[in-house]
Amino acid sequence: MTPSDENVRVVPVTRRRPDPDDRVTWEPSGRWVRGTKGEVTVVDSRRPVLVWEPGRPVPLYAFPTDDVRMDLLRRTEKPATRRHAGATVFYDLEVGGETVPRAAWTYPAEELADHVSFEWFGRDVLDHWYEEEEEIFVHPRDPYKRVDALASTRHVQVEIQGTVVADTRTPVLLFETHLPTRYYFPREDVRLDLFTPDDHRTRCPYKGVATDYWSWAGDGDVPRNIAWSYPDPLPAMSAITGRVAFYNEAVDIVVDGERLERPVTPFNDMLAR
């Protein structure tokens, strides 16, 4: 049954898309978010707000102060360097006999009054973050970013220094917004004998923890940790379990006979180190 025009209401909403200008933008999230330090739950909120800062490609969460253990926060001096879009009030976190400097802050925006944000990226301020019952890493998931892992029958090859190191007709293609397609190979289709294992590990909010890395054992100027695998990815990415992927930025990939151009991404700087 279709409602008549007089019964249709246009309801204003507070959701705002991220805006790439000089403003802090935000929107409410319906996720239940918790953050812990040791055995202490520091944040427990069913009313988080996603916040995008100017020039920052990923969001952070801000939480109502009623959902934060404010008794564990101590107001501290503003850092000398500019951080967090005009924030002027910063807090140290004191828990379990440990002090984490400038772990949290408040934004000056009136709409975000009585909200507190915590540092995530690049600093282990809290030990664990959860959305509902699933642990997440590095930063909150962006609702405007999509990650899909799709089984394929494309013929995909990887070459390093002219040597074919991977060749498959059963890849899983991982499509992630704003990044090149990553090709995940069955291990039996990768020449792992040409690599040396590495104890490197990384975390991703969409895929989980990559604990298996390999570096090229042959000649040539090839970055370390050029290949990786997720032995136990997050449930939504189960299709890539145990498969091996390579950085498109530093290897040659041929798909159905077509050699792809090496992309330029934020990972190029990391690979050059």
PDB file of C-alpha atoms in Angstrom:
ATOM      1  CA  MET A   1       0.000   0.000   0.000  1.00  0.00           C
ATOM      2  CA  THR A   2       1.373   3.426  -0.988  1.00  0.00           C
ATOM      3  CA  PRO A   3       0.649   6.264   1.448  1.00  0.00           C
ATOM      4  CA  SER A   4      -1.173   9.288   0.140  1.00  0.00           C
ATOM      5  CA  ASP A   5       0.781  12.505  -0.323  1.00  0.00           C
ATOM      6  CA  GLU A   6      -0.851  14.096   2.709  1.00  0.00           C
ATOM      7  CA  ASN A   7       0.419  11.245   4.924  1.00  0.00           C
ATOM      8  CA  VAL A   8       4.060  11.494   3.779  1.00  0.00           C
ATOM      9  CA  ARG A   9       6.246  13.536   6.105  1.00  0.00           C
ATOM     10  CA  VAL A  10       9.691  14.929   5.340  1.00  0.00           C
ATOM     11  CA  VAL A  11      11.678  14.531   8.533  1.00  0.00           C
ATOM     12  CA  PRO A  12      14.861  16.556   9.008  1.00  0.00           C
ATOM     13  CA  VAL A  13      17.842  14.492  10.139  1.00  0.00           C
ATOM     14  CA  THR A  14      21.132  15.413  11.800  1.00  0.00           C
ATOM     15  CA  ARG A  15      23.279  13.083   9.711  1.00  0.00           C
ATOM     16  CA  ARG A  16      25.905  15.018   7.786  1.00  0.00           C
ATOM     17  CA  ARG A  17      28.259  13.598   5.182  1.00  0.00           C
ATOM     18  CA  PRO A  18      31.991  14.203   5.637  1.00  0.00           C
ATOM     19  CA  ASP A  19      32.951  17.502   4.062  1.00  0.00           C
ATOM     20  CA  PRO A  20      36.503  18.020   2.744  1.00  0.00           C
ATOM     21  CA  ASP A  21      36.823  21.641   3.867  1.00  0.00           C
ATOM     22  CA  ASP A  22      38.038  23.362   7.016  1.00  0.00           C
ATOM     23  CA  ARG A  23      35.117  22.297   9.217  1.00  0.00           C
ATOM     24  CA  VAL A  24      34.690  19.485  11.689  1.00  0.00           C
ATOM     25  CA  THR A  25      31.766  17.352  10.492  1.00  0.00           C
ATOM     26  CA  TRP A  26      29.932  14.708  12.443  1.00  0.00           C
ATOM     27  CA  GLU A  27      26.982  12.348  12.521  1.00  0.00           C
ATOM     28  CA  PRO A  28      25.470  10.040  15.144  1.00  0.00           C
ATOM     29  CA  SER A  29      26.184   6.315  15.023  1.00  0.00           C
ATOM     30  CA  GLY A  30      23.843   3.561  16.191  1.00  0.00           C
ATOM     31  CA  ARG A  31      26.676   1.231  17.233  1.00  0.00           C
ATOM     32  CA  TRP A  32      27.404   0.140  20.781  1.00  0.00           C
ATOM     33  CA  VAL A  33      31.055   1.054  21.338  1.00  0.00           C
ATOM     34  CA  ARG A  34      33.309   0.121  24.230  1.00  0.00           C
ATOM     35  CA  GLY A  35      36.939   0.825  25.009  1.00  0.00           C
ATOM     36  CA  THR A  36      39.029  -0.890  27.690  1.00  0.00           C
ATOM     37  CA  LYS A  37      42.371  -0.351  29.378  1.00  0.00           C
ATOM     38  CA  GLY A  38      43.544  -3.476  31.159  1.00  0.00           C
ATOM     39  CA  GLU A  39      40.514  -4.754  33.051  1.00  0.00           C
ATOM     40  CA  VAL A  40      38.869  -1.311  33.192  1.00  0.00           C
ATOM     41  CA  THR A  41      36.099  -0.250  30.817  1.00  0.00           C
ATOM     42  CA  VAL A  42      36.837   3.416  30.120  1.00  0.00           C
ATOM     43  CA  VAL A  43      34.119   3.987  27.496  1.00  0.00           C
ATOM     44  CA  ASP A  44      30.742   2.265  27.205  1.00  0.00           C
ATOM     45  CA  SER A  45      28.394   4.093  24.873  1.00  0.00           C
ATOM     46  CA  ARG A  46      25.302   3.379  22.814  1.00  0.00           C
ATOM     47  CA  ARG A  47      25.301   7.010  21.648  1.00  0.00           C
ATOM     48  CA  PRO A  48      28.656   7.554  19.943  1.00  0.00           C
ATOM     49  CA  VAL A  49      29.175  10.244  17.346  1.00  0.00           C
ATOM     50  CA  LEU A  50      31.463   9.838  14.322  1.00  0.00           C
ATOM     51  CA  VAL A  51      33.667  12.880  13.794  1.00  0.00           C
ATOM     52  CA  TRP A  52      35.699  13.812  10.709  1.00  0.00           C
ATOM     53  CA  GLU A  53      38.474  16.356  11.162  1.00  0.00           C
ATOM     54  CA  PRO A  54      39.681  18.535   8.259  1.00  0.00           C
ATOM     55  CA  GLY A  55      42.331  16.769   6.227  1.00  0.00           C
ATOM     56  CA  ARG A  56      41.939  13.480   8.079  1.00  0.00           C
ATOM     57  CA  PRO A  57      40.687  10.654   5.810  1.00  0.00           C
ATOM     58  CA  VAL A  58      39.238   8.482   8.583  1.00  0.00           C
ATOM     59  CA  PRO A  59      36.790   9.277  11.393  1.00  0.00           C
ATOM     60  CA  LEU A  60      37.118   9.202  15.160  1.00  0.00           C
ATOM     61  CA  TYR A  61      34.439   8.676  17.793  1.00  0.00           C
ATOM     62  CA  ALA A  62      33.206  11.245  20.280  1.00  0.00           C
ATOM     63  CA  PHE A  63      31.280   9.981  23.309  1.00  0.00           C
ATOM     64  CA  PRO A  64      28.846  11.691  25.705  1.00  0.00           C
ATOM     65  CA  THR A  65      30.670  12.352  28.965  1.00  0.00           C
ATOM     66  CA  ASP A  66      28.017  10.315  30.783  1.00  0.00           C
ATOM     67  CA  ASP A  67      29.347   7.272  28.910  1.00  0.00           C
ATOM     68  CA  VAL A  68      32.997   7.906  29.814  1.00  0.00           C
ATOM     69  CA  ARG A  69      34.863   7.280  33.061  1.00  0.00           C
ATOM     70  CA  MET A  70      35.574  10.977  33.512  1.00  0.00           C
ATOM     71  CA  ASP A  71      36.979  10.201  36.967  1.00  0.00           C
ATOM     72  CA  LEU A  72      39.965   8.654  35.156  1.00  0.00           C
ATOM     73  CA  LEU A  73      40.675  11.786  33.103  1.00  0.00           C
ATOM     74  CA  ARG A  74      42.834  14.664  34.306  1.00  0.00           C
ATOM     75  CA  ARG A  75      42.824  17.978  32.456  1.00  0.00           C
ATOM     76  CA  THR A  76      46.255  18.730  31.029  1.00  0.00           C
ATOM     77  CA  GLU A  77      48.083  21.291  28.919  1.00  0.00           C
ATOM     78  CA  LYS A  78      47.324  21.695  25.238  1.00  0.00           C
ATOM     79  CA  PRO A  79      50.055  20.109  23.077  1.00  0.00           C
ATOM     80  CA  ALA A  80      52.489  22.474  21.398  1.00  0.00           C
ATOM     81  CA  THR A  81      51.727  21.123  17.942  1.00  0.00           C
ATOM     82  CA  ARG A  82      48.321  21.583  16.322  1.00  0.00           C
ATOM     83  CA  ARG A  83      46.154  18.534  16.883  1.00  0.00           C
ATOM     84  CA  HIS A  84      42.497  17.717  16.536  1.00  0.00           C
ATOM     85  CA  ALA A  85      40.844  20.615  14.759  1.00  0.00           C
ATOM     86  CA  GLY A  86      40.944  23.430  17.257  1.00  0.00           C
ATOM     87  CA  ALA A  87      40.518  21.340  20.388  1.00  0.00           C
ATOM     88  CA  THR A  88      41.662  23.337  23.403  1.00  0.00           C
ATOM     89  CA  VAL A  89      40.880  20.996  26.298  1.00  0.00           C
ATOM     90  CA  PHE A  90      42.995  17.831  26.600  1.00  0.00           C
ATOM     91  CA  TYR A  91      43.068  15.096  29.202  1.00  0.00           C
ATOM     92  CA  ASP A  92      45.599  12.600  30.507  1.00  0.00           C
ATOM     93  CA  LEU A  93      44.225   9.145  31.235  1.00  0.00           C
ATOM     94  CA  GLU A  94      45.144   7.634  34.615  1.00  0.00           C
ATOM     95  CA  VAL A  95      44.250   3.984  35.101  1.00  0.00           C
ATOM     96  CA  GLY A  96      45.919   0.991  36.712  1.00  0.00           C
ATOM     97  CA  GLY A  97      48.857   3.062  37.905  1.00  0.00           C
ATOM     98  CA  GLU A  98      49.628   4.209  34.344  1.00  0.00           C
ATOM     99  CA  THR A  99      49.301   7.707  32.923  1.00  0.00           C
ATOM    100  CA  VAL A 100      48.684   8.134  29.201  1.00  0.00           C
ATOM    101  CA  PRO A 101      49.386  11.765  28.270  1.00  0.00           C
ATOM    102  CA  ARG A 102      46.868  13.675  26.148  1.00  0.00           C
ATOM    103  CA  ALA A 103      44.771  10.580  25.595  1.00  0.00           C
ATOM    104  CA  ALA A 104      41.497  12.470  25.149  1.00  0.00           C
ATOM    105  CA  TRP A 105      40.105  15.872  24.250  1.00  0.00           C
ATOM    106  CA  THR A 106      36.937  17.831  23.582  1.00  0.00           C
ATOM    107  CA  TYR A 107      35.997  19.621  20.359  1.00  0.00           C
ATOM    108  CA  PRO A 108      35.046  23.315  20.435  1.00  0.00           C
ATOM    109  CA  ALA A 109      31.911  22.791  18.299  1.00  0.00           C
ATOM    110  CA  GLU A 110      28.709  23.589  20.196  1.00  0.00           C
ATOM    111  CA  GLU A 111      27.037  20.440  18.864  1.00  0.00           C
ATOM    112  CA  LEU A 112      29.775  18.318  20.422  1.00  0.00           C
ATOM    113  CA  ALA A 113      29.683  19.954  23.833  1.00  0.00           C
ATOM    114  CA  ASP A 114      29.778  17.379  26.635  1.00  0.00           C
ATOM    115  CA  HIS A 115      31.477  14.838  24.337  1.00  0.00           C
ATOM    116  CA  VAL A 116      34.980  13.369  24.658  1.00  0.00           C
ATOM    117  CA  SER A 117      37.176  11.807  21.970  1.00  0.00           C
ATOM    118  CA  PHE A 118      40.097   9.418  22.435  1.00  0.00           C
ATOM    119  CA  GLU A 119      43.251   8.940  20.413  1.00  0.00           C
ATOM    120  CA  TRP A 120      43.324   5.806  18.255  1.00  0.00           C
ATOM    121  CA  PHE A 121      45.580   5.916  15.225  1.00  0.00           C
ATOM    122  CA  GLY A 122      49.282   5.556  15.936  1.00  0.00           C
ATOM    123  CA  ARG A 123      48.947   5.374  19.714  1.00  0.00           C
ATOM    124  CA  ASP A 124      47.872   2.534  21.990  1.00  0.00           C
ATOM    125  CA  VAL A 125      45.824   4.705  24.345  1.00  0.00           C
ATOM    126  CA  LEU A 126      43.229   2.047  25.120  1.00  0.00           C
ATOM    127  CA  ASP A 127      44.034  -1.652  24.760  1.00  0.00           C
ATOM    128  CA  HIS A 128      40.850  -2.770  23.005  1.00  0.00           C
ATOM    129  CA  TRP A 129      37.934  -1.203  21.163  1.00  0.00           C
ATOM    130  CA  TYR A 130      34.698  -2.998  20.323  1.00  0.00           C
ATOM    131  CA  GLU A 131      31.738  -2.242  18.070  1.00  0.00           C
ATOM    132  CA  GLU A 132      28.960  -4.456  19.403  1.00  0.00           C
ATOM    133  CA  GLU A 133      30.820  -7.743  20.146  1.00  0.00           C
ATOM    134  CA  GLU A 134      33.485  -7.403  17.445  1.00  0.00           C
ATOM    135  CA  GLU A 135      36.922  -5.955  18.172  1.00  0.00           C
ATOM    136  CA  ILE A 136      38.086  -3.219  15.820  1.00  0.00           C
ATOM    137  CA  PHE A 137      41.535  -1.787  15.203  1.00  0.00           C
ATOM    138  CA  VAL A 138      43.336   1.418  14.192  1.00  0.00           C
ATOM    139  CA  HIS A 139      40.277   3.671  13.750  1.00  0.00           C
ATOM    140  CA  PRO A 140      36.469   3.465  13.647  1.00  0.00           C
ATOM    141  CA  ARG A 141      34.991   2.061  10.477  1.00  0.00           C
ATOM    142  CA  ASP A 142      33.902   4.719   8.031  1.00  0.00           C
ATOM    143  CA  PRO A 143      30.247   4.353   6.922  1.00  0.00           C
ATOM    144  CA  TYR A 144      31.224   5.944   3.586  1.00  0.00           C
ATOM    145  CA  LYS A 145      33.877   3.330   2.884  1.00  0.00           C
ATOM    146  CA  ARG A 146      33.111  -0.115   1.477  1.00  0.00           C
ATOM    147  CA  VAL A 147      35.252  -3.256   1.470  1.00  0.00           C
ATOM    148  CA  ASP A 148      34.182  -6.323  -0.529  1.00  0.00           C
ATOM    149  CA  ALA A 149      36.053  -9.607  -0.968  1.00  0.00           C
ATOM    150  CA  LEU A 150      34.794 -11.442  -4.060  1.00  0.00           C
ATOM    151  CA  ALA A 151      35.819 -14.826  -5.441  1.00  0.00           C
ATOM    152  CA  SER A 152      36.870 -14.662  -9.090  1.00  0.00           C
ATOM    153  CA  THR A 153      38.092 -16.786 -12.002  1.00  0.00           C
ATOM    154  CA  ARG A 154      40.379 -14.116 -13.442  1.00  0.00           C
ATOM    155  CA  HIS A 155      43.901 -15.168 -14.367  1.00  0.00           C
ATOM    156  CA  VAL A 156      46.169 -13.137 -12.081  1.00  0.00           C
ATOM    157  CA  GLN A 157      49.969 -13.210 -11.948  1.00  0.00           C
ATOM    158  CA  VAL A 158      52.510 -11.346  -9.846  1.00  0.00           C
ATOM    159  CA  GLU A 159      56.049 -10.680 -11.023  1.00  0.00           C
ATOM    160  CA  ILE A 160      59.006  -9.432  -8.987  1.00  0.00           C
ATOM    161  CA  GLN A 161      62.219  -8.536 -10.813  1.00  0.00           C
ATOM    162  CA  GLY A 162      60.909 -10.398 -13.858  1.00  0.00           C
ATOM    163  CA  THR A 163      60.141 -13.615 -11.943  1.00  0.00           C
ATOM    164  CA  VAL A 164      56.567 -14.919 -11.718  1.00  0.00           C
ATOM    165  CA  VAL A 165      56.025 -15.436  -7.986  1.00  0.00           C
ATOM    166  CA  ALA A 166      52.260 -16.032  -7.987  1.00  0.00           C
ATOM    167  CA  ASP A 167      49.906 -17.421 -10.631  1.00  0.00           C
ATOM    168  CA  THR A 168      46.256 -18.289 -10.067  1.00  0.00           C
ATOM    169  CA  ARG A 169      42.867 -18.626 -11.725  1.00  0.00           C
ATOM    170  CA  THR A 170      41.031 -18.669  -8.396  1.00  0.00           C
ATOM    171  CA  PRO A 171      41.863 -15.325  -6.782  1.00  0.00           C
ATOM    172  CA  VAL A 172      39.782 -13.391  -4.294  1.00  0.00           C
ATOM    173  CA  LEU A 173      39.583  -9.749  -5.305  1.00  0.00           C
ATOM    174  CA  LEU A 174      39.343  -7.245  -2.474  1.00  0.00           C
ATOM    175  CA  PHE A 175      37.728  -3.947  -3.437  1.00  0.00           C
ATOM    176  CA  GLU A 176      38.266  -1.146  -0.922  1.00  0.00           C
ATOM    177  CA  THR A 177      37.101   2.425  -1.471  1.00  0.00           C
ATOM    178  CA  HIS A 178      39.938   4.758  -2.575  1.00  0.00           C
ATOM    179  CA  LEU A 179      42.498   1.931  -2.799  1.00  0.00           C
ATOM    180  CA  PRO A 180      43.564  -0.274  -5.717  1.00  0.00           C
ATOM    181  CA  THR A 181      42.102  -3.757  -6.014  1.00  0.00           C
ATOM    182  CA  ARG A 182      44.108  -6.250  -3.937  1.00  0.00           C
ATOM    183  CA  TYR A 183      44.475  -9.781  -5.284  1.00  0.00           C
ATOM    184  CA  TYR A 184      44.504 -12.594  -2.718  1.00  0.00           C
ATOM    185  CA  PHE A 185      46.105 -15.849  -3.894  1.00  0.00           C
ATOM    186  CA  PRO A 186      45.743 -19.391  -2.582  1.00  0.00           C
ATOM    187  CA  ARG A 187      49.029 -20.227  -0.853  1.00  0.00           C
ATOM    188  CA  GLU A 188      49.625 -23.168  -3.171  1.00  0.00           C
ATOM    189  CA  ASP A 189      49.689 -20.686  -6.085  1.00  0.00           C
ATOM    190  CA  VAL A 190      52.437 -18.550  -4.542  1.00  0.00           C
ATOM    191  CA  ARG A 191      56.184 -19.311  -4.712  1.00  0.00           C
ATOM    192  CA  LEU A 192      56.748 -18.758  -0.999  1.00  0.00           C
ATOM    193  CA  ASP A 193      60.122 -20.510  -1.375  1.00  0.00           C
ATOM    194  CA  LEU A 194      61.305 -17.265  -2.988  1.00  0.00           C
ATOM    195  CA  PHE A 195      60.531 -15.298   0.179  1.00  0.00           C
ATOM    196  CA  THR A 196      61.622 -15.205   3.795  1.00  0.00           C
ATOM    197  CA  PRO A 197      59.023 -15.001   6.599  1.00  0.00           C
ATOM    198  CA  ASP A 198      58.967 -11.835   8.675  1.00  0.00           C
ATOM    199  CA  ASP A 199      57.593 -11.142  12.150  1.00  0.00           C
ATOM    200  CA  HIS A 200      55.949  -7.913  10.953  1.00  0.00           C
ATOM    201  CA  ARG A 201      52.241  -7.460  11.742  1.00  0.00           C
ATOM    202  CA  THR A 202      49.599  -4.867  10.921  1.00  0.00           C
ATOM    203  CA  ARG A 203      46.002  -4.165  11.890  1.00  0.00           C
ATOM    204  CA  CYS A 204      43.054  -3.037   9.799  1.00  0.00           C
ATOM    205  CA  PRO A 205      39.585  -1.979  11.009  1.00  0.00           C
ATOM    206  CA  TYR A 206      37.963  -3.811   8.095  1.00  0.00           C
ATOM    207  CA  LYS A 207      40.059  -6.971   7.792  1.00  0.00           C
ATOM    208  CA  GLY A 208      41.579  -7.598  11.235  1.00  0.00           C
ATOM    209  CA  VAL A 209      45.204  -8.512  12.075  1.00  0.00           C
ATOM    210  CA  ALA A 210      47.734  -9.592   9.451  1.00  0.00           C
ATOM    211  CA  THR A 211      50.344 -11.657  11.294  1.00  0.00           C
ATOM    212  CA  ASP A 212      51.987 -13.410   8.328  1.00  0.00           C
ATOM    213  CA  TYR A 213      54.395 -11.316   6.248  1.00  0.00           C
ATOM    214  CA  TRP A 214      57.063 -12.227   3.723  1.00  0.00           C
ATOM    215  CA  SER A 215      60.027 -10.350   2.238  1.00  0.00           C
ATOM    216  CA  TRP A 216      61.594 -10.982  -1.171  1.00  0.00           C
ATOM    217  CA  ALA A 217      64.700 -13.157  -0.875  1.00  0.00           C
ATOM    218  CA  GLY A 218      66.061 -12.370  -4.331  1.00  0.00           C
ATOM    219  CA  ASP A 219      68.067  -9.504  -5.782  1.00  0.00           C
ATOM    220  CA  GLY A 220      66.860  -6.009  -6.530  1.00  0.00           C
ATOM    221  CA  ASP A 221      65.472  -3.031  -4.657  1.00  0.00           C
ATOM    222  CA  VAL A 222      62.267  -4.545  -3.332  1.00  0.00           C
ATOM    223  CA  PRO A 223      60.628  -3.243  -0.125  1.00  0.00           C
ATOM    224  CA  ARG A 224      60.451  -5.530   2.870  1.00  0.00           C
ATOM    225  CA  ASN A 225      57.171  -7.162   3.851  1.00  0.00           C
ATOM    226  CA  ILE A 226      55.932  -7.081   0.290  1.00  0.00           C
ATOM    227  CA  ALA A 227      53.412  -9.904   0.831  1.00  0.00           C
ATOM    228  CA  TRP A 228      51.005 -10.605   3.658  1.00  0.00           C
ATOM    229  CA  SER A 229      48.182 -12.830   4.857  1.00  0.00           C
ATOM    230  CA  TYR A 230      45.327 -12.737   7.351  1.00  0.00           C
ATOM    231  CA  PRO A 231      45.209 -16.176   9.008  1.00  0.00           C
ATOM    232  CA  ASP A 232      42.111 -15.236  11.018  1.00  0.00           C
ATOM    233  CA  PRO A 233      40.426 -12.175   9.478  1.00  0.00           C
ATOM    234  CA  LEU A 234      37.260 -10.533  10.728  1.00  0.00           C
ATOM    235  CA  PRO A 235      34.118 -12.551   9.872  1.00  0.00           C
ATOM    236  CA  ALA A 236      33.051 -10.280   7.002  1.00  0.00           C
ATOM    237  CA  MET A 237      36.388 -10.945   5.278  1.00  0.00           C
ATOM    238  CA  SER A 238      36.486 -14.725   5.743  1.00  0.00           C
ATOM    239  CA  ALA A 239      37.021 -15.183   1.974  1.00  0.00           C
ATOM    240  CA  ILE A 240      40.650 -14.029   2.310  1.00  0.00           C
ATOM    241  CA  THR A 241      41.524 -16.392   5.187  1.00  0.00           C
ATOM    242  CA  GLY A 242      45.075 -17.667   4.762  1.00  0.00           C
ATOM    243  CA  ARG A 243      45.447 -16.209   1.275  1.00  0.00           C
ATOM    244  CA  VAL A 244      48.467 -14.150   0.206  1.00  0.00           C
ATOM    245  CA  ALA A 245      48.363 -10.621  -1.227  1.00  0.00           C
ATOM    246  CA  PHE A 246      51.028  -8.266  -2.561  1.00  0.00           C
ATOM    247  CA  TYR A 247      51.455  -4.505  -2.621  1.00  0.00           C
ATOM    248  CA  ASN A 248      50.441  -3.418  -6.141  1.00  0.00           C
ATOM    249  CA  GLU A 249      52.586  -0.336  -5.555  1.00  0.00           C
ATOM    250  CA  ALA A 250      55.849  -2.342  -5.638  1.00  0.00           C
ATOM    251  CA  VAL A 251      55.236  -5.469  -7.776  1.00  0.00           C
ATOM    252  CA  ASP A 252      54.035  -6.087 -11.320  1.00  0.00           C
ATOM    253  CA  ILE A 253      50.531  -7.550 -11.587  1.00  0.00           C
ATOM    254  CA  VAL A 254      49.086  -9.042 -14.757  1.00  0.00           C
ATOM    255  CA  VAL A 255      45.319  -9.618 -14.920  1.00  0.00           C
ATOM    256  CA  ASP A 256      43.896 -11.622 -17.830  1.00  0.00           C
ATOM    257  CA  GLY A 257      46.993 -10.827 -19.852  1.00  0.00           C
ATOM    258  CA  GLU A 258      46.944  -7.078 -19.127  1.00  0.00           C
ATOM    259  CA  ARG A 259      49.831  -5.623 -17.117  1.00  0.00           C
ATOM    260  CA  LEU A 260      48.515  -3.117 -14.588  1.00  0.00           C
ATOM    261  CA  GLU A 261      50.139   0.213 -13.859  1.00  0.00           C
ATOM    262  CA  ARG A 262      51.619   0.505 -10.409  1.00  0.00           C
ATOM    263  CA  PRO A 263      49.310   2.791  -8.405  1.00  0.00           C
ATOM    264  CA  VAL A 264      50.359   5.688  -6.199  1.00  0.00           C
ATOM    265  CA  THR A 265      48.710   5.435  -2.778  1.00  0.00           C
ATOM    266  CA  PRO A 266      49.465   6.402   0.838  1.00  0.00           C
ATOM    267  CA  PHE A 267      51.329   3.073   1.094  1.00  0.00           C
ATOM    268  CA  ASN A 268      54.084   4.247  -1.273  1.00  0.00           C
ATOM    269  CA  ASP A 269      55.725   6.325   1.453  1.00  0.00           C
ATOM    270  CA  MET A 270      55.544   3.428   3.908  1.00  0.00           C
ATOM    271  CA  LEU A 271      57.124   1.037   1.418  1.00  0.00           C
ATOM    272  CA  ALA A 272      59.970   3.496   0.721  1.00  0.00           C
ATOM    273  CA  ARG A 273      61.130   3.509   4.347  1.00  0.00           C
TER     274      ARG A 273
END
